[in-house]
Amino acid sequence: MSNNAGNHHPAGPPAFEFGDPTPNAVGRNALVSHEGCVVELEGRSADRLMWYGEDLLSVRMPAGTRVVYPNPTIAGLKDRDAAIRYAIDHPEQMEPLSALLRPGMKVTIAIDDISLPLPKMKRPDIRESILTIVLKLLAEKGVEDFHIIVATSYHRRMTAAEIRHAVGNQIFSKFYPDRLYNHDGDDPDGMVDLGTTEIGERVRISRRAAESDLLIYANINLVPMDGGSKSVSVGLCDYATLQAHHTPQTILASDSYFDHTRSAMNHSCDRIMEVINRNLKVFHIETVLNNRMFEPAMAFFTKNEDHWTGVDRTMFEATRRGLGMLPRAAKRKVLFAIPAPYQMIAVHAGATLPTHAKTLAYCYAQYCTPLEGQSDVVVYGIPFISPYNVNSVLNPILVQVMALGYFHNMYRGMPVVKKNGVLIITHPLYNEFDPLHHPSYIEFFNRILPETRDSMELQRKYEEQFAQDSDYIRMYRTGHAYHGVHPFYMWYWGENGRAHTGKVIVVGAESSRAARIMGWETAQNMKDALDMAQSHVGRKPSITMMHFAPILMADVQGSPESI
């Protein structure tokens, strides 16, 4: 059994006013109840489900533990295509897309890469839906000179099969690879300098995009950090522009990079986008997905375990046992192959900031759960997937990204864990890297990180060396490798979590060396980890479990506390 731990008004700026549903947005239907999203466990409460990499655990948590569950799923729009058409015909602070098109003009369409959504969505992917509608409109308006660029920034190039899944068979077959291709941030002839911001941030983007009469960006918003100014200013940029905000200083200055009002990264992207908008007409098409990550048969992933039915328990045990019987590589193949039945809840189009403001309102409505006060200890399981290992290995650096980066930052108001508190995660933390996707990570983790974990020193001594390494550049440009500098960004991504948290304990780590290199401690089981946390806190600790996945964020109320 468990008790409802209360329902409070969210922290942060005033709530967006959701009106009547429109063809392109669900309106006030996005205002789902938070009842039952925060519960306090009792002595007889059931064990809790936790991700453990590619496996599932059933974990006993002590009475008094507060568990935060995802919000109820916002029902999707019934007609996706009609919603997209309505949005581009009724844009925010711009003319309708049809009015911007003319024969003989040069158009570039940019789309999000494989990091969105997670996991991949059932076909048709939203990118296919948007492209189908936009390409038909271009044809009707006599626009023949258009290219479609996958906005990878310094992520790995998507494979042909991955692009086909995103854009659909027809578009892929007709335009790949001549007019449908991955961005190349290191193409010496493919980038152009647009100037600097008022504080000196360099603005460099794809030459094809910059020299177009119109740039259309088709976005998928899964979390509040996606979209807006970041789409173009990061997705189509190069190293010089990434140096403005992919830094430990920027991450330290972000009091949650999922809260756009307090994210130094978001502020930097906005400044850069101002320069881009002065040089180029950009028409954004932004979509918001709900949190329907699992099919109804897998509802146990999102439910309070005390409310599981017999079917839920059977499905959980069957899933856990089935995964447990497979080799790790086979588990990954199975898990990555399962698409999510996401639905679109909103689509808006037009100018950068007004379009994104509406996008964010729906993102926060789906993910943010009110939470009263911080805890001494925060617990969560790390799953098999992140934005940076699709169809690959979640190596130790990426486990760190999920633990101290993404999951730590999924709050507004203040972190769920108190300053100098304890983070406990469950993950096998195997010392395994993918040499195809993450070659520079191997050197970074085994040669550089053992020397120092200090991000400022890493940035000063080694970042540029990795960024300019000719072998890593070649693997990024011609293979499917993340850029040589990418592991530095991933280490920086955890900087504010590292600075805030007093101790990280990994339950079930297979590699004590991997934990030691990152400055973490290990425990064989949750009981031992909680005992270690109690020693750190100096008393019986308060505990909050964040029940990922699906994605959830906490609107934390109260006053910040420290241990």
mmCIF file of C-alpha atoms in Angstrom, residues 238-471:
data_model
loop_
_atom_site.group_PDB
_atom_site.id
_atom_site.type_symbol
_atom_site.label_atom_id
_atom_site.label_comp_id
_atom_site.label_asym_id
_atom_site.label_seq_id
_atom_site.Cartn_x
_atom_site.Cartn_y
_atom_site.Cartn_z
ATOM 1 C CA ASP A 238 30.138 23.510 -36.043
ATOM 2 C CA TYR A 239 32.770 23.496 -33.300
ATOM 3 C CA ALA A 240 33.191 27.262 -33.162
ATOM 4 C CA THR A 241 29.524 27.751 -32.277
ATOM 5 C CA LEU A 242 29.368 24.787 -29.905
ATOM 6 C CA GLN A 243 32.187 26.440 -27.937
ATOM 7 C CA ALA A 244 29.696 29.131 -26.935
ATOM 8 C CA HIS A 245 27.522 26.847 -24.822
ATOM 9 C CA HIS A 246 28.735 23.242 -24.773
ATOM 10 C CA THR A 247 30.968 24.112 -21.840
ATOM 11 C CA PRO A 248 31.180 23.264 -18.140
ATOM 12 C CA GLN A 249 30.735 26.949 -17.345
ATOM 13 C CA THR A 250 27.387 27.032 -19.174
ATOM 14 C CA ILE A 251 26.136 23.863 -17.522
ATOM 15 C CA LEU A 252 27.138 25.123 -14.056
ATOM 16 C CA ALA A 253 25.231 28.331 -14.747
ATOM 17 C CA SER A 254 22.082 26.374 -15.673
ATOM 18 C CA ASP A 255 19.763 25.774 -12.729
ATOM 19 C CA SER A 256 18.214 22.894 -14.652
ATOM 20 C CA TYR A 257 18.764 22.937 -18.365
ATOM 21 C CA PHE A 258 15.209 21.611 -18.706
ATOM 22 C CA ASP A 259 13.841 24.899 -17.329
ATOM 23 C CA HIS A 260 14.183 27.321 -20.243
ATOM 24 C CA THR A 261 13.917 30.348 -17.945
ATOM 25 C CA ARG A 262 16.972 29.295 -15.916
ATOM 26 C CA SER A 263 19.100 27.597 -18.556
ATOM 27 C CA ALA A 264 22.275 29.419 -19.563
ATOM 28 C CA MET A 265 22.457 27.089 -22.552
ATOM 29 C CA ASN A 266 19.002 28.166 -23.698
ATOM 30 C CA HIS A 267 19.939 31.822 -23.278
ATOM 31 C CA SER A 268 23.073 31.325 -25.393
ATOM 32 C CA CYS A 269 21.098 29.566 -28.129
ATOM 33 C CA ASP A 270 18.565 32.415 -28.123
ATOM 34 C CA ARG A 271 21.343 34.973 -28.645
ATOM 35 C CA ILE A 272 22.816 32.916 -31.486
ATOM 36 C CA MET A 273 19.391 32.459 -33.079
ATOM 37 C CA GLU A 274 18.876 36.221 -33.070
ATOM 38 C CA VAL A 275 21.882 36.517 -35.374
ATOM 39 C CA ILE A 276 20.623 33.668 -37.574
ATOM 40 C CA ASN A 277 17.179 35.253 -37.843
ATOM 41 C CA ARG A 278 18.751 38.555 -38.948
ATOM 42 C CA ASN A 279 20.481 36.763 -41.798
ATOM 43 C CA LEU A 280 17.946 34.140 -42.793
ATOM 44 C CA LYS A 281 14.199 33.572 -42.855
ATOM 45 C CA VAL A 282 13.470 30.536 -40.667
ATOM 46 C CA PHE A 283 10.065 28.871 -40.447
ATOM 47 C CA HIS A 284 9.786 26.434 -37.525
ATOM 48 C CA ILE A 285 7.361 23.510 -37.354
ATOM 49 C CA GLU A 286 7.408 22.224 -33.779
ATOM 50 C CA THR A 287 5.581 19.138 -32.571
ATOM 51 C CA VAL A 288 4.999 17.859 -29.045
ATOM 52 C CA LEU A 289 4.609 14.186 -28.197
ATOM 53 C CA ASN A 290 2.779 12.713 -25.235
ATOM 54 C CA ASN A 291 4.444 10.250 -22.844
ATOM 55 C CA ARG A 292 2.835 7.143 -24.368
ATOM 56 C CA MET A 293 6.099 5.232 -24.450
ATOM 57 C CA PHE A 294 4.577 1.762 -23.989
ATOM 58 C CA GLU A 295 1.733 -0.225 -25.471
ATOM 59 C CA PRO A 296 -1.240 -0.927 -23.149
ATOM 60 C CA ALA A 297 -0.004 -4.497 -22.548
ATOM 61 C CA MET A 298 3.106 -2.996 -20.946
ATOM 62 C CA ALA A 299 1.175 -0.646 -18.649
ATOM 63 C CA PHE A 300 3.044 -1.998 -15.626
ATOM 64 C CA PHE A 301 5.977 0.277 -16.532
ATOM 65 C CA THR A 302 4.023 3.396 -15.591
ATOM 66 C CA LYS A 303 1.692 2.201 -12.827
ATOM 67 C CA ASN A 304 2.012 2.313 -9.068
ATOM 68 C CA GLU A 305 3.102 -1.237 -8.235
ATOM 69 C CA ASP A 306 0.514 -1.414 -5.439
ATOM 70 C CA HIS A 307 -2.139 -1.087 -8.161
ATOM 71 C CA TRP A 308 -0.797 -3.785 -10.449
ATOM 72 C CA THR A 309 -3.306 -6.328 -11.637
ATOM 73 C CA GLY A 310 -2.531 -9.997 -12.015
ATOM 74 C CA VAL A 311 -1.928 -9.340 -15.710
ATOM 75 C CA ASP A 312 0.532 -6.561 -14.867
ATOM 76 C CA ARG A 313 2.518 -8.860 -12.564
ATOM 77 C CA THR A 314 2.536 -11.616 -15.141
ATOM 78 C CA MET A 315 3.719 -9.269 -17.882
ATOM 79 C CA PHE A 316 6.440 -7.825 -15.661
ATOM 80 C CA GLU A 317 7.760 -11.240 -14.650
ATOM 81 C CA ALA A 318 7.629 -12.518 -18.218
ATOM 82 C CA THR A 319 9.488 -9.443 -19.478
ATOM 83 C CA ARG A 320 12.094 -9.639 -16.735
ATOM 84 C CA ARG A 321 12.682 -13.350 -17.219
ATOM 85 C CA GLY A 322 12.729 -13.045 -21.002
ATOM 86 C CA LEU A 323 15.366 -10.322 -20.927
ATOM 87 C CA GLY A 324 17.322 -12.207 -18.289
ATOM 88 C CA MET A 325 17.692 -15.217 -20.592
ATOM 89 C CA LEU A 326 19.312 -13.239 -23.422
ATOM 90 C CA PRO A 327 22.920 -12.186 -23.938
ATOM 91 C CA ARG A 328 23.343 -8.444 -23.477
ATOM 92 C CA ALA A 329 23.793 -7.722 -27.190
ATOM 93 C CA ALA A 330 20.558 -9.593 -27.957
ATOM 94 C CA LYS A 331 18.716 -7.659 -25.256
ATOM 95 C CA ARG A 332 19.771 -4.394 -26.863
ATOM 96 C CA LYS A 333 18.670 -5.565 -30.283
ATOM 97 C CA VAL A 334 15.242 -6.503 -28.941
ATOM 98 C CA LEU A 335 14.768 -3.333 -26.889
ATOM 99 C CA PHE A 336 15.851 -0.940 -29.640
ATOM 100 C CA ALA A 337 13.580 -2.703 -32.130
ATOM 101 C CA ILE A 338 10.407 -1.965 -30.146
ATOM 102 C CA PRO A 339 8.846 1.317 -31.337
ATOM 103 C CA ALA A 340 6.904 3.610 -29.025
ATOM 104 C CA PRO A 341 3.242 4.417 -29.758
ATOM 105 C CA TYR A 342 3.738 8.151 -29.159
ATOM 106 C CA GLN A 343 0.977 10.518 -30.194
ATOM 107 C CA MET A 344 1.181 14.179 -31.120
ATOM 108 C CA ILE A 345 -0.584 16.520 -28.703
ATOM 109 C CA ALA A 346 0.362 19.834 -30.309
ATOM 110 C CA VAL A 347 1.993 21.295 -33.399
ATOM 111 C CA HIS A 348 2.750 24.975 -33.882
ATOM 112 C CA ALA A 349 4.637 26.787 -36.595
ATOM 113 C CA GLY A 350 6.133 30.154 -37.421
ATOM 114 C CA ALA A 351 8.725 32.392 -35.783
ATOM 115 C CA THR A 352 11.247 30.883 -33.385
ATOM 116 C CA LEU A 353 10.334 32.150 -29.924
ATOM 117 C CA PRO A 354 6.523 32.493 -30.086
ATOM 118 C CA THR A 355 6.253 29.041 -31.652
ATOM 119 C CA HIS A 356 8.490 27.522 -29.008
ATOM 120 C CA ALA A 357 6.629 29.198 -26.145
ATOM 121 C CA LYS A 358 3.502 27.225 -27.030
ATOM 122 C CA THR A 359 5.532 24.049 -27.525
ATOM 123 C CA LEU A 360 7.038 24.353 -24.042
ATOM 124 C CA ALA A 361 3.638 24.828 -22.416
ATOM 125 C CA TYR A 362 2.517 21.426 -23.684
ATOM 126 C CA CYS A 363 5.839 19.788 -22.781
ATOM 127 C CA TYR A 364 5.627 20.992 -19.199
ATOM 128 C CA ALA A 365 1.968 19.992 -18.961
ATOM 129 C CA GLN A 366 2.830 16.418 -19.938
ATOM 130 C CA TYR A 367 5.915 15.968 -17.796
ATOM 131 C CA CYS A 368 5.877 18.215 -14.719
ATOM 132 C CA THR A 369 4.581 16.809 -11.420
ATOM 133 C CA PRO A 370 4.283 18.996 -8.295
ATOM 134 C CA LEU A 371 6.581 17.905 -5.446
ATOM 135 C CA GLU A 372 6.907 19.366 -1.956
ATOM 136 C CA GLY A 373 10.494 19.787 -0.784
ATOM 137 C CA GLN A 374 13.799 18.050 -1.395
ATOM 138 C CA SER A 375 15.174 14.736 -0.130
ATOM 139 C CA ASP A 376 18.472 13.595 1.370
ATOM 140 C CA VAL A 377 18.608 10.712 -1.105
ATOM 141 C CA VAL A 378 17.264 10.369 -4.639
ATOM 142 C CA VAL A 379 16.999 6.977 -6.338
ATOM 143 C CA TYR A 380 16.398 6.044 -9.949
ATOM 144 C CA GLY A 381 17.118 3.303 -12.427
ATOM 145 C CA ILE A 382 19.145 3.989 -15.553
ATOM 146 C CA PRO A 383 17.642 2.326 -18.657
ATOM 147 C CA PHE A 384 19.408 1.002 -21.749
ATOM 148 C CA ILE A 385 18.890 4.126 -23.831
ATOM 149 C CA SER A 386 19.986 7.745 -24.059
ATOM 150 C CA PRO A 387 19.995 10.300 -26.885
ATOM 151 C CA TYR A 388 23.580 9.288 -27.676
ATOM 152 C CA ASN A 389 23.560 5.489 -27.904
ATOM 153 C CA VAL A 390 20.620 4.572 -30.128
ATOM 154 C CA ASN A 391 21.307 1.079 -31.500
ATOM 155 C CA SER A 392 24.488 0.965 -29.454
ATOM 156 C CA VAL A 393 26.020 0.618 -25.959
ATOM 157 C CA LEU A 394 25.281 2.846 -22.971
ATOM 158 C CA ASN A 395 28.917 3.193 -21.959
ATOM 159 C CA PRO A 396 30.003 4.576 -18.544
ATOM 160 C CA ILE A 397 30.242 8.178 -19.792
ATOM 161 C CA LEU A 398 26.664 7.960 -21.047
ATOM 162 C CA VAL A 399 25.476 6.390 -17.782
ATOM 163 C CA GLN A 400 26.948 9.493 -16.157
ATOM 164 C CA VAL A 401 25.076 11.709 -18.636
ATOM 165 C CA MET A 402 21.771 10.095 -17.727
ATOM 166 C CA ALA A 403 22.432 10.100 -13.960
ATOM 167 C CA LEU A 404 24.003 13.511 -13.287
ATOM 168 C CA GLY A 405 22.899 15.188 -16.504
ATOM 169 C CA TYR A 406 19.463 14.399 -17.834
ATOM 170 C CA PHE A 407 17.717 12.810 -14.853
ATOM 171 C CA HIS A 408 19.244 15.162 -12.267
ATOM 172 C CA ASN A 409 18.153 18.179 -14.332
ATOM 173 C CA MET A 410 14.549 17.062 -14.747
ATOM 174 C CA TYR A 411 13.219 19.626 -12.303
ATOM 175 C CA ARG A 412 11.969 23.167 -12.015
ATOM 176 C CA GLY A 413 12.373 25.237 -8.874
ATOM 177 C CA MET A 414 15.251 23.295 -7.303
ATOM 178 C CA PRO A 415 16.806 19.835 -7.553
ATOM 179 C CA VAL A 416 14.945 16.917 -5.992
ATOM 180 C CA VAL A 417 18.059 15.971 -4.002
ATOM 181 C CA LYS A 418 19.411 18.338 -1.355
ATOM 182 C CA LYS A 419 22.773 20.020 -1.819
ATOM 183 C CA ASN A 420 25.510 17.461 -0.920
ATOM 184 C CA GLY A 421 22.862 14.729 -0.844
ATOM 185 C CA VAL A 422 23.168 11.217 -2.229
ATOM 186 C CA LEU A 423 22.196 9.871 -5.631
ATOM 187 C CA ILE A 424 21.649 6.117 -5.908
ATOM 188 C CA ILE A 425 21.304 4.575 -9.361
ATOM 189 C CA THR A 426 20.824 1.025 -10.596
ATOM 190 C CA HIS A 427 22.862 0.023 -13.641
ATOM 191 C CA PRO A 428 25.373 -2.750 -14.408
ATOM 192 C CA LEU A 429 27.979 -0.081 -15.326
ATOM 193 C CA TYR A 430 29.896 -2.410 -17.591
ATOM 194 C CA ASN A 431 33.164 -1.108 -19.011
ATOM 195 C CA GLU A 432 32.030 -1.478 -22.614
ATOM 196 C CA PHE A 433 32.318 0.956 -25.525
ATOM 197 C CA ASP A 434 31.210 0.850 -29.146
ATOM 198 C CA PRO A 435 34.288 1.498 -31.334
ATOM 199 C CA LEU A 436 32.083 2.347 -34.323
ATOM 200 C CA HIS A 437 29.901 4.973 -32.639
ATOM 201 C CA HIS A 438 32.090 6.139 -29.745
ATOM 202 C CA PRO A 439 35.782 5.756 -30.676
ATOM 203 C CA SER A 440 36.985 8.942 -28.966
ATOM 204 C CA TYR A 441 35.108 7.966 -25.797
ATOM 205 C CA ILE A 442 37.501 5.029 -25.393
ATOM 206 C CA GLU A 443 40.561 7.263 -25.270
ATOM 207 C CA PHE A 444 38.794 9.896 -23.167
ATOM 208 C CA PHE A 445 37.692 7.363 -20.552
ATOM 209 C CA ASN A 446 40.846 5.280 -20.353
ATOM 210 C CA ARG A 447 43.576 7.890 -20.859
ATOM 211 C CA ILE A 448 42.187 11.329 -19.995
ATOM 212 C CA LEU A 449 39.580 10.869 -17.260
ATOM 213 C CA PRO A 450 41.883 8.830 -14.958
ATOM 214 C CA GLU A 451 44.201 11.856 -14.966
ATOM 215 C CA THR A 452 41.526 14.349 -13.927
ATOM 216 C CA ARG A 453 37.779 14.607 -13.518
ATOM 217 C CA ASP A 454 37.992 18.405 -13.375
ATOM 218 C CA SER A 455 35.959 19.656 -16.329
ATOM 219 C CA MET A 456 37.750 23.001 -16.475
ATOM 220 C CA GLU A 457 41.111 21.251 -16.708
ATOM 221 C CA LEU A 458 39.787 18.806 -19.294
ATOM 222 C CA GLN A 459 38.491 21.720 -21.336
ATOM 223 C CA ARG A 460 41.751 23.649 -21.064
ATOM 224 C CA LYS A 461 44.209 20.811 -21.696
ATOM 225 C CA TYR A 462 42.507 18.328 -23.996
ATOM 226 C CA GLU A 463 39.247 19.479 -25.613
ATOM 227 C CA GLU A 464 40.711 21.182 -28.661
ATOM 228 C CA GLN A 465 43.125 18.296 -29.219
ATOM 229 C CA PHE A 466 40.214 15.868 -29.542
ATOM 230 C CA ALA A 467 38.151 18.337 -31.582
ATOM 231 C CA GLN A 468 40.905 18.673 -34.179
ATOM 232 C CA ASP A 469 42.108 15.067 -34.265
ATOM 233 C CA SER A 470 42.151 14.108 -37.951
ATOM 234 C CA ASP A 471 41.286 10.438 -37.366
#
